[in-house]
Short mmCIF file of C-alpha atoms and ligand atoms in Angstrom, two decimals:
data_model
loop_
_atom_site.label_atom_id
_atom_site.label_comp_id
_atom_site.label_asym_id
_atom_site.label_seq_id
_atom_site.Cartn_x
_atom_site.Cartn_y
_atom_site.Cartn_z
CA MET A 38 -21.61 -17.71 -3.45
CA ALA A 39 -21.96 -15.57 -0.34
CA LEU A 40 -20.12 -16.96 2.65
CA SER A 41 -23.27 -17.47 4.68
CA ALA A 42 -25.26 -19.01 1.81
CA SER A 43 -22.46 -21.47 1.14
CA ILE A 44 -22.40 -22.52 4.79
CA ALA A 45 -26.18 -22.93 4.85
CA THR A 46 -26.00 -25.22 1.83
CA ARG A 47 -23.27 -27.39 3.27
CA CYS A 48 -24.24 -27.62 6.91
CA PRO A 49 -27.78 -28.74 7.83
CA LEU A 50 -27.46 -27.17 11.29
CA PHE A 51 -27.58 -23.71 9.79
CA ARG A 52 -30.33 -24.27 7.21
CA GLY A 53 -33.41 -22.17 7.67
CA GLN A 54 -31.94 -19.84 10.24
CA ASP A 55 -33.10 -16.26 9.87
CA ASN A 56 -29.74 -14.65 10.33
CA MET A 57 -27.89 -16.63 7.69
CA GLY A 58 -27.47 -13.54 5.58
CA GLY A 59 -25.54 -12.02 8.44
CA LEU A 60 -23.60 -15.03 9.63
CA MET A 61 -20.27 -13.29 9.22
CA MET A 62 -21.26 -9.69 8.83
CA SER A 63 -23.94 -8.82 11.36
CA HIS A 64 -22.57 -8.28 14.82
CA ALA A 65 -25.51 -7.02 16.78
CA PRO A 66 -25.21 -7.75 20.49
CA GLY A 67 -26.19 -11.31 21.19
CA ASP A 68 -26.01 -12.61 17.63
CA ALA A 69 -24.47 -16.00 17.03
CA SER A 70 -21.93 -15.01 14.38
CA PRO A 71 -18.65 -16.83 14.81
CA SER A 72 -15.93 -14.41 15.84
CA LEU A 73 -12.74 -15.81 14.40
CA THR A 74 -9.08 -14.99 14.80
CA ILE A 75 -7.32 -15.37 11.47
CA ALA A 76 -3.52 -15.57 11.35
CA ILE A 77 -1.77 -14.81 8.07
CA ASP A 78 1.98 -15.34 7.85
CA GLY A 79 4.47 -15.31 5.01
CA PRO A 80 7.51 -13.55 3.59
CA SER A 81 7.51 -10.01 2.23
CA ALA A 82 5.66 -9.37 -1.05
CA SER A 83 3.90 -12.74 -0.84
CA GLY A 84 0.54 -10.95 -1.01
CA LYS A 85 -0.36 -11.53 2.65
CA GLY A 86 -0.85 -7.83 3.47
CA THR A 87 -3.24 -7.23 0.57
CA LEU A 88 -5.03 -10.45 1.43
CA ALA A 89 -5.40 -9.40 5.09
CA ARG A 90 -6.91 -6.04 4.11
CA ARG A 91 -9.29 -7.52 1.54
CA LEU A 92 -10.36 -10.31 3.85
CA GLY A 93 -10.92 -7.79 6.63
CA ALA A 94 -13.09 -5.61 4.37
CA ARG A 95 -15.06 -8.62 3.17
CA LEU A 96 -15.70 -10.10 6.62
CA GLY A 97 -15.96 -6.90 8.65
CA TYR A 98 -12.91 -7.87 10.73
CA ALA A 99 -10.27 -5.60 12.28
CA VAL A 100 -6.85 -6.03 10.67
CA LEU A 101 -3.43 -5.60 12.27
CA ASP A 102 -0.36 -5.48 10.02
CA THR A 103 2.15 -6.55 12.66
CA GLY A 104 5.09 -5.70 10.39
CA LEU A 105 4.22 -2.06 11.09
CA LEU A 106 5.04 -2.58 14.77
CA TYR A 107 8.56 -3.76 13.91
CA ARG A 108 8.85 -1.02 11.30
CA ALA A 109 7.87 1.60 13.89
CA VAL A 110 10.55 0.27 16.25
CA GLY A 111 13.15 0.25 13.44
CA LYS A 112 12.23 3.80 12.45
CA MET A 113 12.42 5.03 16.06
CA VAL A 114 15.94 3.62 16.34
CA LEU A 115 16.99 5.22 13.03
CA ASP A 116 15.40 8.57 13.98
CA ARG A 117 17.43 8.56 17.21
CA GLY A 118 20.61 8.08 15.17
CA GLN A 119 21.10 4.62 16.68
CA ASP A 120 21.97 1.29 15.08
CA PRO A 121 19.09 -1.20 14.53
CA SER A 122 21.62 -3.98 15.18
CA ASP A 123 22.12 -2.66 18.73
CA PRO A 124 19.88 -4.88 20.90
CA ASP A 125 19.64 -2.39 23.78
CA ALA A 126 18.63 0.54 21.57
CA ALA A 127 16.07 -1.71 19.83
CA ALA A 128 14.62 -2.96 23.14
CA VAL A 129 14.23 0.57 24.56
CA ALA A 130 12.40 1.68 21.38
CA ALA A 131 10.14 -1.38 21.44
CA ARG A 132 9.15 -0.83 25.09
CA GLY A 133 8.39 2.81 24.25
CA LEU A 134 6.26 1.83 21.28
CA ALA A 135 4.38 -0.85 23.21
CA THR A 136 2.94 1.80 25.51
CA LEU A 137 2.03 4.14 22.65
CA ALA A 138 1.05 1.91 19.72
CA THR A 139 -2.21 2.97 18.11
CA ALA A 140 -3.60 2.67 14.62
CA ALA A 141 -2.81 6.35 14.01
CA ARG A 142 0.84 5.97 14.94
CA LEU A 143 1.14 2.95 12.68
CA SER A 144 -0.29 4.73 9.64
CA ASP A 145 2.86 6.84 9.07
CA LEU A 146 3.72 6.45 5.37
CA ALA A 147 7.43 6.72 6.15
CA LEU A 148 7.17 3.28 7.76
CA ARG A 149 6.82 1.72 4.29
CA SER A 150 10.30 2.55 2.97
CA ASP A 151 12.86 -0.18 2.26
CA ALA A 152 15.38 1.35 4.69
CA VAL A 153 12.81 1.08 7.49
CA GLY A 154 11.93 -2.46 6.36
CA THR A 155 15.57 -3.51 6.71
CA ALA A 156 15.83 -1.86 10.14
CA ALA A 157 12.58 -3.65 11.12
CA SER A 158 14.00 -7.00 10.11
CA LYS A 159 17.12 -6.31 12.23
CA VAL A 160 15.31 -5.20 15.41
CA ALA A 161 12.83 -8.08 14.98
CA ALA A 162 15.61 -10.59 15.59
CA TYR A 163 15.90 -9.58 19.27
CA ALA A 164 13.91 -11.45 21.91
CA GLN A 165 13.38 -8.33 24.08
CA VAL A 166 11.88 -6.47 21.12
CA ARG A 167 9.49 -9.30 20.32
CA ALA A 168 8.55 -9.73 23.98
CA ALA A 169 7.66 -6.03 24.28
CA LEU A 170 5.20 -6.32 21.37
CA VAL A 171 3.44 -9.56 22.29
CA ASP A 172 0.76 -8.14 24.60
CA PHE A 173 -0.37 -5.48 22.13
CA GLN A 174 -0.84 -8.09 19.40
CA ARG A 175 -2.63 -10.60 21.64
CA ALA A 176 -4.93 -7.89 23.01
CA PHE A 177 -5.81 -6.92 19.43
CA ALA A 178 -6.70 -10.54 18.66
CA ALA A 179 -8.73 -10.98 21.84
CA ARG A 180 -10.57 -7.64 21.68
CA PRO A 181 -10.43 -6.34 18.11
CA PRO A 182 -10.99 -2.57 18.00
CA PRO A 183 -13.96 -1.06 16.12
CA LEU A 184 -13.67 -0.77 12.35
CA PRO A 185 -12.71 2.63 10.87
CA ASP A 186 -16.40 3.32 10.15
CA GLY A 187 -17.32 2.71 13.79
CA ARG A 188 -18.93 -0.71 13.31
CA ARG A 189 -18.06 -3.40 15.79
CA ALA A 190 -15.43 -5.75 14.36
CA GLY A 191 -16.61 -9.29 13.74
CA GLY A 192 -13.20 -10.79 14.48
CA ALA A 193 -9.50 -10.17 14.07
CA ILE A 194 -6.98 -10.73 11.31
CA LEU A 195 -3.29 -10.36 12.11
CA ASP A 196 -0.61 -10.67 9.43
CA GLY A 197 3.09 -11.09 10.02
CA ARG A 198 5.74 -13.77 10.38
CA ASP A 199 4.96 -15.49 13.68
CA ILE A 200 1.23 -15.02 14.17
CA GLY A 201 0.23 -18.66 13.75
CA THR A 202 3.30 -20.00 15.53
CA VAL A 203 3.83 -17.62 18.49
CA ILE A 204 1.33 -14.77 18.85
CA CYS A 205 -1.92 -16.66 18.23
CA PRO A 206 -1.11 -20.38 18.27
CA GLU A 207 -4.83 -20.99 18.93
CA ALA A 208 -5.99 -18.95 15.91
CA ASP A 209 -9.12 -20.37 14.29
CA VAL A 210 -7.68 -20.13 10.79
CA LYS A 211 -3.98 -20.05 9.90
CA LEU A 212 -2.84 -19.16 6.42
CA TYR A 213 0.76 -19.19 5.23
CA VAL A 214 1.04 -17.24 1.99
CA ASN A 215 4.13 -17.74 -0.12
CA ALA A 216 5.27 -17.00 -3.67
CA ASN A 217 8.49 -17.74 -5.52
CA LEU A 218 11.36 -15.31 -5.02
CA ALA A 219 11.38 -13.98 -8.61
CA GLU A 220 7.67 -13.14 -8.44
CA ARG A 221 7.98 -11.49 -5.03
CA ALA A 222 10.92 -9.41 -6.28
CA ARG A 223 8.91 -8.43 -9.37
CA ARG A 224 6.00 -7.28 -7.20
CA ARG A 225 8.26 -5.36 -4.83
CA ALA A 226 10.11 -3.66 -7.74
CA GLN A 227 6.76 -2.65 -9.23
CA GLU A 228 5.57 -1.26 -5.90
CA LEU A 229 8.75 0.81 -5.58
CA ARG A 230 8.46 2.05 -9.18
CA LEU A 231 4.85 3.11 -8.62
CA SER A 232 5.82 5.00 -5.48
CA GLY A 233 8.50 6.89 -7.45
CA HIS A 234 11.51 4.97 -6.03
CA ALA A 235 12.59 2.81 -8.96
CA VAL A 236 15.31 0.34 -7.92
CA PRO A 237 16.99 -2.14 -10.34
CA LYS A 238 15.36 -5.57 -10.09
CA HIS A 239 18.60 -7.37 -9.19
CA GLU A 240 19.02 -5.05 -6.19
CA VAL A 241 15.45 -5.66 -5.05
CA LEU A 242 16.04 -9.39 -5.37
CA ALA A 243 19.30 -9.30 -3.40
CA ALA A 244 17.74 -7.21 -0.60
CA MET A 245 14.79 -9.57 -0.44
CA GLN A 246 17.02 -12.64 -0.19
CA GLU A 247 18.96 -11.01 2.61
CA ARG A 248 15.76 -10.12 4.50
CA ASP A 249 14.28 -13.62 3.97
CA ALA A 250 17.46 -15.20 5.33
CA ARG A 251 17.39 -12.95 8.43
CA ASP A 252 13.65 -13.45 9.10
CA ALA A 253 13.75 -17.23 8.61
CA GLY A 254 17.18 -17.81 10.15
CA ARG A 255 16.84 -15.92 13.45
CA ALA A 256 16.79 -17.84 16.72
CA VAL A 257 13.57 -16.25 18.06
CA ALA A 258 10.22 -16.74 16.31
CA PRO A 259 11.67 -17.41 12.86
CA LEU A 260 9.43 -17.27 9.82
CA HIS A 261 7.98 -20.70 9.13
CA PRO A 262 4.49 -22.11 8.67
CA ALA A 263 2.64 -23.46 11.72
CA PRO A 264 2.06 -27.21 11.38
CA ASP A 265 -1.69 -26.60 11.09
CA ALA A 266 -1.46 -23.69 8.61
CA PHE A 267 -2.98 -23.83 5.15
CA ILE A 268 -0.18 -23.07 2.74
CA VAL A 269 -1.20 -20.99 -0.26
CA ASP A 270 1.19 -20.32 -3.14
CA SER A 271 0.24 -16.95 -4.59
CA SER A 272 2.88 -16.96 -7.38
CA HIS A 273 0.24 -17.34 -10.08
CA LEU A 274 -2.76 -15.85 -8.29
CA GLY A 275 -4.15 -12.35 -8.60
CA PRO A 276 -5.39 -10.60 -5.43
CA GLY A 277 -9.01 -11.57 -6.19
CA GLU A 278 -8.12 -15.24 -6.67
CA LEU A 279 -6.06 -15.23 -3.47
CA LEU A 280 -9.02 -13.73 -1.59
CA GLU A 281 -11.34 -16.43 -2.92
CA ARG A 282 -8.90 -19.18 -1.85
CA ALA A 283 -8.73 -17.69 1.64
CA LEU A 284 -12.51 -17.32 1.88
CA ALA A 285 -12.93 -20.96 0.89
CA ILE A 286 -10.59 -21.95 3.74
CA VAL A 287 -12.45 -19.74 6.23
CA ARG A 288 -15.80 -21.18 5.10
CA GLY A 289 -14.43 -24.70 5.43
CA THR A 290 -13.38 -23.99 9.03
CA ILE A 291 -16.79 -22.59 9.95
CA VAL A 292 -18.60 -25.50 8.34
CA ARG A 293 -16.40 -28.09 10.06
CA ARG A 294 -16.95 -26.42 13.45
CA ALA A 295 -20.69 -26.00 13.00
CA CYS A 296 -21.14 -29.56 11.84
CA SER A 297 -19.18 -30.99 14.76
CA ILE A 298 -21.36 -29.36 17.46
O1 LIG B 1601 5.80 -7.46 6.80
P1 LIG B 1601 6.88 -6.34 6.77
O2 LIG B 1601 7.75 -6.38 5.57
O3 LIG B 1601 6.26 -5.01 6.98
O4 LIG B 1601 7.80 -6.64 8.06
C1 LIG B 1601 8.97 -5.91 8.31
C2 LIG B 1601 9.91 -6.78 9.12
O5 LIG B 1601 9.37 -6.97 10.43
C3 LIG B 1601 10.16 -8.17 8.56
O6 LIG B 1601 11.31 -8.21 7.74
C4 LIG B 1601 10.31 -9.03 9.76
C5 LIG B 1601 9.63 -8.29 10.88
N1 LIG B 1601 8.39 -8.92 11.32
C6 LIG B 1601 8.50 -9.93 12.25
O7 LIG B 1601 9.60 -10.32 12.60
N2 LIG B 1601 7.38 -10.46 12.79
C7 LIG B 1601 6.16 -10.07 12.40
N3 LIG B 1601 5.08 -10.63 12.94
C8 LIG B 1601 6.03 -9.07 11.41
C9 LIG B 1601 7.17 -8.52 10.89
#
């Protein structure tokens, strides 16, 4: 059922309103569409990135993959011949990126490599790096940029590790997407194979365990679900099923809000 139709059925307040068909998708000036901030957190290869993109396309929301910010910092450090474990080098790169970050700069395909992912996880452990990137992320959530086709964004979706806990603790919807380690390693190995960089599965699994331990064990903004996050296990869900689960949660939030006015 369409998002808006489902809300109309379940919440008497909305029944009979002319703009129900556009409740989430029409963003003409002055319309009453709820503009939500959706936080999606979870470990790598949990499916959160694909979910964020699909949810964004479905709702007409701007999407920020915050992992790309840390990847861009990690890559800058590597490109300068520096060590991602050096907190000063990482902080200088992060402050530089914070003044330059744009969607175009974050679309560099080289950011997706495993080497950059490991560097990202290392620089992300430093408080100065995280502090330098906070404003950019919060500004995106507060004033989502236009969609690639020029339409006004209906809301913002940010995916990462600390969106629901640190960046947007007031997010309207918080999702924590997880999957078991074996399944995440299988997905990651497949992704690498498809991109022409086949790596033995046991190596992918070991690298993933190491990254999980660093991301969840760091002192600053460690990976963990916010107390009010909906936890979704994607181990046995395809991307379409995961999207439907998320949409059901978003609908539920809108209905609860509308019915409590
Ligand atoms: O989601 P990803 O694999 O692209 O993220 C790369 C690294 O960046 C990840 O290992 C941890 C870090 N990261 C973070 O600390 N906080 C975020 N909000 C997003 C990513």
